[in-house]
Coordinates of C-alpha atoms in Angstrom, one line a residue:
M1 CA -106.5 57.2 20.0
S2 CA -106.4 54.5 17.3
K3 CA -108.5 51.5 18.2
R4 CA -107.9 47.8 17.4
T5 CA -108.1 46.6 13.9
A6 CA -107.7 42.9 14.4
E7 CA -110.4 40.6 12.8
A8 CA -111.7 37.7 14.8
G9 CA -110.5 35.3 12.2
D10 CA -106.9 36.5 12.0
G11 CA -105.1 36.0 15.2
H12 CA -101.9 37.4 13.8
T13 CA -103.3 40.7 12.7
P14 CA -102.0 43.5 14.9
L15 CA -104.4 44.8 17.5
K16 CA -103.5 48.2 18.9
G17 CA -99.9 47.4 19.8
G18 CA -98.6 46.4 16.3
V19 CA -97.2 43.1 15.0
R20 CA -97.1 40.4 17.6
P21 CA -93.8 38.8 18.7
E22 CA -93.7 35.1 19.1
P23 CA -94.8 34.2 22.6
M24 CA -91.9 33.4 25.0
D25 CA -91.5 29.8 26.1
M26 CA -91.9 30.3 29.8
D27 CA -93.8 29.5 32.9
V28 CA -95.8 32.6 33.9
D29 CA -95.9 31.6 37.5
D30 CA -92.1 31.5 37.6
K31 CA -91.0 34.9 39.0
E32 CA -87.9 34.9 36.7
M33 CA -89.2 35.7 33.3
G34 CA -85.8 36.0 31.8
D35 CA -82.9 38.3 31.3
F36 CA -82.8 41.6 29.4
E37 CA -81.4 41.2 25.9
D38 CA -78.8 43.8 25.3
E39 CA -79.0 43.6 21.5
F40 CA -76.4 46.2 21.1
E41 CA -73.6 44.8 23.3
D42 CA -71.9 42.7 20.6
E43 CA -72.2 45.4 18.0
F44 CA -70.8 47.9 20.3
E45 CA -67.8 45.8 21.2
S46 CA -67.1 44.8 17.6
E47 CA -67.1 48.6 16.6
D48 CA -64.4 49.2 19.2
E49 CA -62.3 46.4 17.7
I50 CA -62.6 47.8 14.2
I51 CA -61.7 51.3 15.4
E52 CA -58.6 50.0 17.1
A53 CA -57.4 47.7 14.4
G54 CA -58.5 49.3 11.2
V55 CA -58.1 47.4 7.8
D56 CA -54.6 48.5 7.0
G57 CA -53.1 49.0 10.4
R58 CA -53.9 52.7 10.5
P59 CA -56.7 54.3 12.5
D60 CA -60.0 54.3 10.6
A61 CA -60.4 58.1 10.8
E62 CA -57.1 58.7 9.1
R63 CA -57.7 56.2 6.3
E64 CA -61.2 57.5 5.6
A65 CA -60.1 61.1 5.5
E66 CA -57.5 60.2 2.9
E67 CA -60.0 58.2 0.8
R68 CA -62.5 61.1 0.9
A69 CA -59.8 63.6 -0.2
A70 CA -59.0 61.2 -3.1
G71 CA -62.7 61.0 -4.1
A72 CA -62.6 57.3 -3.5
M73 CA -65.3 57.3 -1.0
D74 CA -68.8 58.9 -1.2
V75 CA -70.0 59.6 2.4
D76 CA -73.5 60.7 3.2
D77 CA -73.2 63.2 6.0
S78 CA -76.9 64.0 6.1
T79 CA -79.0 63.5 9.2
F80 CA -81.4 60.5 9.1
I81 CA -84.7 61.4 10.6
V82 CA -87.2 58.6 11.2
G83 CA -90.5 59.4 9.4
R84 CA -88.9 61.7 6.9
N85 CA -86.1 59.6 5.4
K86 CA -86.3 56.1 4.1
L87 CA -83.9 53.3 4.5
E88 CA -82.4 51.8 1.4
A89 CA -82.2 48.1 0.8
G90 CA -79.9 46.4 3.2
Q91 CA -79.8 49.3 5.7
H92 CA -80.9 49.3 9.3
L93 CA -81.0 51.7 12.1
A94 CA -78.9 51.4 15.2
P95 CA -78.9 53.8 18.2
D96 CA -76.0 56.1 18.8
L97 CA -74.8 54.4 22.0
G98 CA -72.7 57.4 22.9
T99 CA -75.9 59.3 23.6
Y100 CA -77.1 56.9 26.3
E101 CA -76.0 56.4 29.9
M102 CA -78.3 53.4 30.2
L103 CA -80.2 51.4 27.5
H104 CA -82.0 48.1 27.9
N105 CA -84.8 46.4 25.9
L106 CA -87.0 43.5 26.9
S107 CA -89.9 41.6 25.6
T108 CA -93.0 40.2 27.5
P109 CA -95.2 37.3 26.4
W110 CA -97.6 39.8 24.8
P111 CA -97.2 43.5 24.1
C112 CA -98.4 45.9 26.8
L113 CA -100.5 48.9 25.8
S114 CA -100.1 50.4 29.3
F115 CA -97.9 50.3 32.4
D116 CA -97.1 52.3 35.4
I117 CA -94.0 52.8 37.6
V118 CA -94.3 51.9 41.2
R119 CA -92.5 54.0 43.8
D120 CA -90.3 52.0 46.0
G121 CA -88.4 52.2 49.3
L122 CA -84.9 52.3 47.7
G123 CA -84.6 56.2 48.0
D124 CA -84.9 59.2 45.8
N125 CA -82.4 60.9 43.5
R126 CA -80.5 57.7 42.9
E127 CA -79.5 58.5 39.3
K128 CA -75.8 57.6 40.1
A129 CA -76.7 54.3 41.7
Y130 CA -75.8 51.4 39.3
P131 CA -76.9 48.8 38.7
A132 CA -80.4 50.3 38.9
T133 CA -83.6 48.6 40.2
M134 CA -87.2 49.5 39.6
Y135 CA -90.7 48.1 39.9
T136 CA -93.6 48.3 37.4
V137 CA -97.1 47.1 36.8
A138 CA -98.5 46.4 33.3
G139 CA -101.3 44.7 31.4
T140 CA -101.0 42.6 28.3
Q141 CA -102.7 42.5 24.9
A142 CA -102.9 39.0 23.7
E143 CA -104.2 38.3 20.2
S144 CA -107.9 38.0 19.6
K145 CA -108.3 34.2 19.9
R146 CA -106.1 33.9 23.0
E147 CA -107.7 36.5 25.3
K148 CA -107.5 34.2 28.3
E149 CA -103.7 34.4 28.2
N150 CA -103.9 38.1 29.3
Q151 CA -102.3 39.0 32.6
L152 CA -101.8 41.8 35.0
M153 CA -98.0 41.7 35.4
I154 CA -96.1 43.0 38.5
M155 CA -92.4 43.3 37.6
K156 CA -89.1 44.0 39.1
F157 CA -86.2 45.2 36.8
S158 CA -82.8 44.8 38.5
G159 CA -79.2 44.7 37.4
L160 CA -79.8 47.7 35.0
S161 CA -76.2 48.6 34.3
R162 CA -74.9 51.8 32.6
M163 CA -73.3 51.9 29.3
Q164 CA -69.6 51.4 29.2
K165 CA -67.9 54.7 28.5
D166 CA -65.2 55.1 25.7
G167 CA -61.8 54.3 27.2
E168 CA -63.1 52.3 30.1
D169 CA -61.8 48.8 30.7
S170 CA -64.6 46.4 31.2
E171 CA -62.3 44.5 33.7
S172 CA -61.5 47.6 35.6
E173 CA -60.2 47.0 39.2
N174 CA -62.5 49.7 40.4
D175 CA -65.2 48.1 42.6
D176 CA -67.9 50.4 41.4
D177 CA -67.2 49.3 37.8
D178 CA -67.5 45.7 38.9
D179 CA -70.9 46.4 40.4
E180 CA -72.0 48.0 37.1
D181 CA -71.2 44.9 35.0
T182 CA -74.1 42.8 36.4
D183 CA -76.6 41.2 34.0
P184 CA -80.1 42.7 33.9
I185 CA -82.8 40.5 35.3
L186 CA -86.6 40.7 35.0
E187 CA -88.7 39.0 37.6
S188 CA -92.5 38.9 37.5
K189 CA -95.7 37.8 39.2
S190 CA -98.8 37.5 37.1
I191 CA -102.5 37.9 37.9
P192 CA -104.6 36.2 35.3
L193 CA -107.0 38.4 33.3
T194 CA -109.4 37.4 30.5
S195 CA -109.3 40.6 28.5
T196 CA -106.9 43.1 27.1
T197 CA -105.8 45.9 29.4
N198 CA -106.4 49.3 27.8
R199 CA -105.0 51.3 30.7
I200 CA -103.4 50.6 34.1
R201 CA -102.5 53.0 36.9
S202 CA -101.1 52.3 40.4
H203 CA -101.9 54.1 43.8
Q204 CA -100.2 53.8 47.1
I205 CA -102.0 54.1 50.5
P206 CA -99.4 55.2 53.1
S207 CA -98.8 52.8 56.0
Q208 CA -99.6 53.7 59.5
D209 CA -96.6 51.7 60.6
P210 CA -93.3 53.4 59.4
S211 CA -91.6 50.0 59.3
R212 CA -94.1 48.6 56.8
P213 CA -94.4 49.4 53.1
P214 CA -97.4 51.3 51.7
T215 CA -100.4 49.3 50.3
T216 CA -100.0 49.3 46.5
L217 CA -103.3 49.2 44.5
T218 CA -103.7 48.9 40.8
A219 CA -106.8 49.8 38.7
T220 CA -106.9 47.9 35.4
M221 CA -109.3 49.1 32.7
T222 CA -110.0 46.3 30.3
E223 CA -111.6 45.7 26.9
S224 CA -114.4 43.8 28.7
T225 CA -115.7 47.2 30.1
H226 CA -114.9 46.2 33.6
I227 CA -112.3 47.9 35.8
F228 CA -110.5 45.7 38.3
I229 CA -108.9 47.0 41.5
H230 CA -106.2 44.7 42.9
D231 CA -103.9 44.9 46.0
V232 CA -100.4 43.9 44.6
T233 CA -98.5 44.6 47.8
P234 CA -97.8 40.9 48.5
H235 CA -96.6 40.4 44.9
L236 CA -94.2 43.3 45.2
A237 CA -92.9 42.0 48.6
S238 CA -92.4 38.5 47.2
F239 CA -89.5 39.7 45.0
D240 CA -87.3 40.4 48.0
N241 CA -88.6 37.4 50.1
P242 CA -87.6 34.2 48.3
G243 CA -90.0 31.4 48.7
T244 CA -93.1 33.6 49.1
V245 CA -96.2 31.9 47.6
I246 CA -99.0 34.1 46.2
T247 CA -102.3 32.5 47.0
P248 CA -105.3 32.5 44.6
Q249 CA -107.1 34.7 47.1
Q250 CA -104.4 37.3 46.8
N251 CA -104.8 37.3 43.0
K252 CA -108.6 38.1 43.2
P253 CA -109.6 41.8 42.8
L254 CA -110.6 43.8 45.8
S255 CA -113.4 45.3 43.7
T256 CA -114.8 45.2 40.1
I257 CA -116.3 48.4 38.7
R258 CA -119.2 47.4 36.3
A259 CA -120.7 50.9 35.8
H260 CA -119.5 51.3 32.2
K261 CA -121.4 49.8 29.2
S262 CA -118.5 50.3 26.8
E263 CA -114.8 49.9 27.1
G264 CA -112.6 52.9 27.8
Y265 CA -109.0 54.2 28.1
A266 CA -109.4 57.0 30.6
L267 CA -108.2 56.2 34.2
D268 CA -106.6 58.2 37.0
W269 CA -106.2 58.1 40.8
S270 CA -106.5 61.2 42.8
P271 CA -103.1 62.4 44.2
M272 CA -105.0 64.3 46.8
V273 CA -106.9 61.4 48.4
P274 CA -104.5 59.0 50.1
G275 CA -107.2 56.4 50.7
G276 CA -108.1 56.0 47.1
K277 CA -110.4 57.9 44.7
L278 CA -110.6 56.8 41.0
L279 CA -112.0 58.4 37.8
T280 CA -112.8 56.3 34.8
G281 CA -114.1 57.3 31.4
D282 CA -115.5 55.2 28.5
N283 CA -116.2 55.3 24.8
D284 CA -119.7 56.5 25.3
G285 CA -118.3 59.7 26.8
L286 CA -119.3 58.9 30.3
I287 CA -117.2 59.5 33.5
Y288 CA -117.6 57.8 36.8
V289 CA -116.0 58.3 40.2
T290 CA -115.2 55.4 42.6
T291 CA -114.2 56.0 46.2
R292 CA -112.7 53.7 48.8
T293 CA -114.7 53.8 52.1
D294 CA -113.4 54.0 55.6
G295 CA -114.1 50.3 56.0
G296 CA -112.0 49.4 52.9
G297 CA -114.9 48.8 50.5
W298 CA -115.4 50.6 47.1
V299 CA -118.4 52.7 46.1
T300 CA -119.1 53.9 42.5
D301 CA -121.4 56.9 42.1
T302 CA -123.9 55.9 39.4
R303 CA -124.5 59.5 38.4
A304 CA -122.1 59.8 35.5
F305 CA -120.4 63.1 34.5
Q306 CA -121.7 63.9 30.9
G307 CA -120.7 66.5 28.4
H308 CA -118.4 64.9 25.8
T309 CA -120.0 64.0 22.5
S310 CA -117.5 61.2 21.8
S311 CA -115.2 58.8 23.6
V312 CA -113.3 60.0 26.7
E313 CA -109.6 59.2 26.0
E314 CA -107.8 60.7 29.0
I315 CA -108.6 61.9 32.5
Q316 CA -106.3 63.8 34.9
W317 CA -107.1 64.9 38.4
S318 CA -105.8 68.4 39.4
P319 CA -102.5 68.0 41.3
Q320 CA -103.6 70.9 43.5
E321 CA -107.4 70.9 44.0
A322 CA -109.0 67.7 45.3
S323 CA -112.4 68.3 43.6
V324 CA -111.2 69.3 40.1
F325 CA -110.3 67.1 37.1
A326 CA -109.9 67.5 33.4
S327 CA -110.8 65.1 30.6
A328 CA -109.8 64.9 26.9
S329 CA -112.0 63.4 24.2
S330 CA -112.1 62.3 20.6
D331 CA -114.5 65.2 20.2
G332 CA -111.4 67.4 20.1
T333 CA -112.1 69.1 23.5
V334 CA -110.7 69.2 26.9
R335 CA -113.2 69.8 29.7
V336 CA -112.7 70.8 33.3
W337 CA -115.0 69.5 35.9
D338 CA -115.8 69.9 39.6
V339 CA -117.0 66.7 41.3
R340 CA -119.1 68.7 43.7
S341 CA -121.3 69.9 40.8
K342 CA -124.8 68.5 41.1
S343 CA -125.4 69.0 37.4
R344 CA -122.5 66.6 36.5
K345 CA -121.7 69.1 33.7
P346 CA -118.3 70.6 32.8
A347 CA -117.3 74.0 34.2
I348 CA -115.1 74.8 31.1
T349 CA -115.0 73.4 27.7
V350 CA -112.1 74.2 25.2
Q351 CA -111.7 73.0 21.7
V352 CA -108.0 72.1 21.5
S353 CA -107.9 70.1 18.3
S354 CA -109.9 69.3 15.1
T355 CA -109.0 65.6 15.7
D356 CA -109.1 63.2 18.6
V357 CA -107.3 64.4 21.8
N358 CA -105.7 61.2 22.9
V359 CA -103.6 62.1 25.9
M360 CA -103.0 64.8 28.5
S361 CA -100.7 65.5 31.4
W362 CA -101.3 68.0 34.2
S363 CA -98.0 69.6 35.5
R364 CA -97.5 68.9 39.2
L365 CA -95.0 71.6 39.6
T366 CA -96.6 74.4 37.7
T367 CA -100.2 73.5 38.1
H368 CA -101.7 76.0 35.6
L369 CA -99.9 74.1 32.7
L370 CA -101.6 71.3 30.9
A371 CA -100.1 69.3 28.0
T372 CA -102.2 67.6 25.4
G373 CA -101.5 65.3 22.4
A374 CA -103.8 64.6 19.5
D375 CA -104.4 62.2 16.6
D376 CA -102.9 64.6 14.0
G377 CA -99.4 64.3 15.7
V378 CA -99.6 67.7 17.3
W379 CA -98.9 68.2 20.9
G380 CA -99.2 71.5 22.8
V381 CA -99.1 73.2 26.2
W382 CA -101.9 75.2 27.6
D383 CA -102.1 77.9 30.3
L384 CA -105.3 77.2 32.3
R385 CA -105.3 80.7 33.6
Q386 CA -106.4 81.7 30.0
W387 CA -109.4 79.3 30.1
K388 CA -112.2 81.6 31.1
G389 CA -115.0 79.9 29.2
G390 CA -117.3 81.7 26.8
A391 CA -116.9 82.1 23.1
Q392 CA -113.2 83.2 23.0
K393 CA -110.9 80.4 22.2
P394 CA -107.6 80.4 23.9
S395 CA -104.3 79.5 22.1
P396 CA -101.6 77.1 23.3
I397 CA -98.5 78.7 24.8
A398 CA -96.5 76.1 22.8
S399 CA -97.4 73.8 20.0
F400 CA -95.3 71.3 18.0
N401 CA -96.1 69.5 14.8
Y402 CA -93.0 67.3 14.7
H403 CA -94.4 63.8 15.0
K404 CA -95.9 62.4 11.9
E405 CA -98.5 60.0 13.6
Q406 CA -100.9 60.2 16.5
I407 CA -99.5 61.2 19.9
T408 CA -99.9 58.3 22.2
S409 CA -98.4 59.5 25.5
V410 CA -97.2 62.8 27.0
E411 CA -95.8 63.4 30.5
W412 CA -94.2 66.2 32.4
H413 CA -90.9 65.6 34.1
P414 CA -91.5 65.0 37.9
T415 CA -89.0 67.6 39.0
D416 CA -88.5 69.9 36.1
D417 CA -91.4 71.9 34.8
S418 CA -89.7 72.7 31.5
M419 CA -89.2 69.0 30.5
V420 CA -91.7 66.9 28.6
A421 CA -91.6 63.3 27.3
V422 CA -93.8 62.5 24.3
A423 CA -94.5 59.1 22.5
A424 CA -96.1 58.7 19.2
G425 CA -97.2 56.3 16.5
D426 CA -94.2 57.1 14.4
H427 CA -92.1 54.8 16.6
K428 CA -90.5 57.8 18.4
V429 CA -90.2 58.8 22.0
T430 CA -89.0 62.5 22.2
L431 CA -87.7 64.6 25.0
W432 CA -88.4 68.4 24.9
D433 CA -87.0 71.4 26.9
L434 CA -89.6 74.2 26.8
S435 CA -87.2 76.6 28.4
V436 CA -85.6 77.0 25.0
E437 CA -87.1 80.0 23.4
L438 CA -87.2 80.8 19.7
D439 CA -87.0 84.5 18.6
D440 CA -88.9 85.6 15.5
E441 CA -85.6 86.3 13.7
E442 CA -84.2 82.9 14.5
S443 CA -84.4 80.0 12.1
K444 CA -86.6 77.1 12.9
D445 CA -83.8 74.9 11.7
T446 CA -81.5 73.2 14.3
A447 CA -78.0 72.1 13.4
G448 CA -78.8 72.7 9.7
V449 CA -81.8 70.3 9.8
K450 CA -84.9 71.8 8.3
D451 CA -88.0 72.1 10.6
M452 CA -86.2 70.6 13.6
P453 CA -87.6 72.4 16.7
P454 CA -84.7 73.7 19.0
Q455 CA -86.7 72.6 21.9
L456 CA -86.3 68.9 20.9
L457 CA -83.5 67.5 22.9
F458 CA -83.5 63.7 22.3
E459 CA -85.1 61.1 20.2
H460 CA -85.5 57.5 21.1
I461 CA -86.8 54.8 18.7
S462 CA -89.5 52.5 20.2
E463 CA -91.5 50.4 17.8
H464 CA -95.2 51.1 18.2
A465 CA -94.6 53.4 21.2
K466 CA -97.7 53.5 23.4
E467 CA -96.8 55.0 26.8
V468 CA -93.7 56.7 28.3
H469 CA -93.1 57.5 32.0
W470 CA -90.3 59.2 33.8
H471 CA -89.1 57.3 36.8
P472 CA -90.0 59.5 39.8
Q473 CA -87.0 58.4 41.9
I474 CA -84.2 58.1 39.2
P475 CA -83.9 61.5 37.6
G476 CA -83.5 61.4 33.8
T477 CA -84.5 57.8 33.5
L478 CA -87.5 56.8 31.4
V479 CA -89.4 53.6 30.6
A480 CA -91.5 53.2 27.4
T481 CA -93.7 50.4 26.2
G482 CA -94.6 49.4 22.7
Q483 CA -93.7 46.2 20.9
E484 CA -91.3 45.7 23.8
F485 CA -90.2 47.6 27.0
S486 CA -87.4 50.1 26.7
V487 CA -85.6 51.4 29.8
F488 CA -83.2 54.2 29.0
R489 CA -81.4 57.2 30.3
P490 CA -79.7 59.7 28.0
I491 CA -76.4 61.2 28.9
P492 CA -76.7 63.8 31.6
V493 CA -76.3 66.9 29.5
V494 CA -79.5 65.9 27.5
Y495 CA -81.8 66.4 30.4
G496 CA -80.1 69.3 32.0
I497 CA -78.2 67.6 34.9
H498 CA -74.5 68.0 34.2
A499 CA -72.2 65.3 35.3
K500 CA -69.9 66.1 38.2

């Protein structure tokens, strides 16, 4: 994982998230940060006008075909691939809006290196419900001389409409279409922080009362080496209860973990412990476990798990075994541990890369599959049943060297164990279908494009992409963070759910 490069004397030098946008002129205590900016709306509508009118009264397709036949028009039909092709002077990239069912971009006061999607009470499988609504938490990365402007942001995205389809009338009399034409809105509540957030993850404690929402906790790992645990339940509830005032006491952390002596990026809540159990790993290669007590307090075991020879970049609890977790490190290894071990040493160590292993995702559907992403741009899938320890080194069951910069995020689809989302430093978020097999006799070219893996389904451009997450309750919808937030959903055929 690339670390910050900003010098103390240059507040405008990019840290880890790329070039800084100008701060928004806004009141951070105001719950309405602003509206989404649909930067493609005007362009999309103007294209429709050009297609309908043409320049000489004829359809554009007819005129252009005649010009090509006459040799009057040199058209470049090649496929432009970010990272391989270069734009010429005056050229710019624009998304093919026909491949999206939903696409919205928005900016926050500072870029966010990390975020998490919070499950809500609006129901599951609501991919056809527009406009969409979702809730997230994120931590900012202010420039080096303005650290005190950092925040833990609790956000509600609403009014997320779908793209208007070709041939649809924006003023349709259909009531459903009217509902879809709402303007996107971003509301937020902020908790002040004095340091950059390296990683943030949320956890929900089920409520004993079915009529009440679960308690939503966040763990925020900061550049200061401290990890803050907050209860953001009142902040989330305030979005749907106008006039709610968040008190200074509600903004204070429930607990501050001070066990680490260096900053870190590895953080994960156990999915098997409803009350709350947290793993944290730092740049010294040490891993600590913190557990919520029956009385609601928090206890950190001071006996660190040791074994990595460099920084711990990622931690993932097993989705099936409550005592097992895996860690990835810049020493190129993934190690599997058992928290019951008195030695605090790994049970299995596998060298998965010659470079830093930045990220990792443990499949919750097929629990013997683990995906990893490394600094050299390679990401792969491993079968943990082949990890027996000893001298024999296992091989990945799938490996892809498509991205040209470091892998910054990888995540399995929550309901489809063949789908994986990947983000990388080459400004791409890619979607992959591992069920597509390639025979030895088949070409590695797809649609005539050299070295284009057939498992690659979709490519979304996100400047300085850092993290990507599937929404667990809106199938096929993803959120990515980088220079800005991007909320998108490819057309249904892309992710294997055919429209009915």
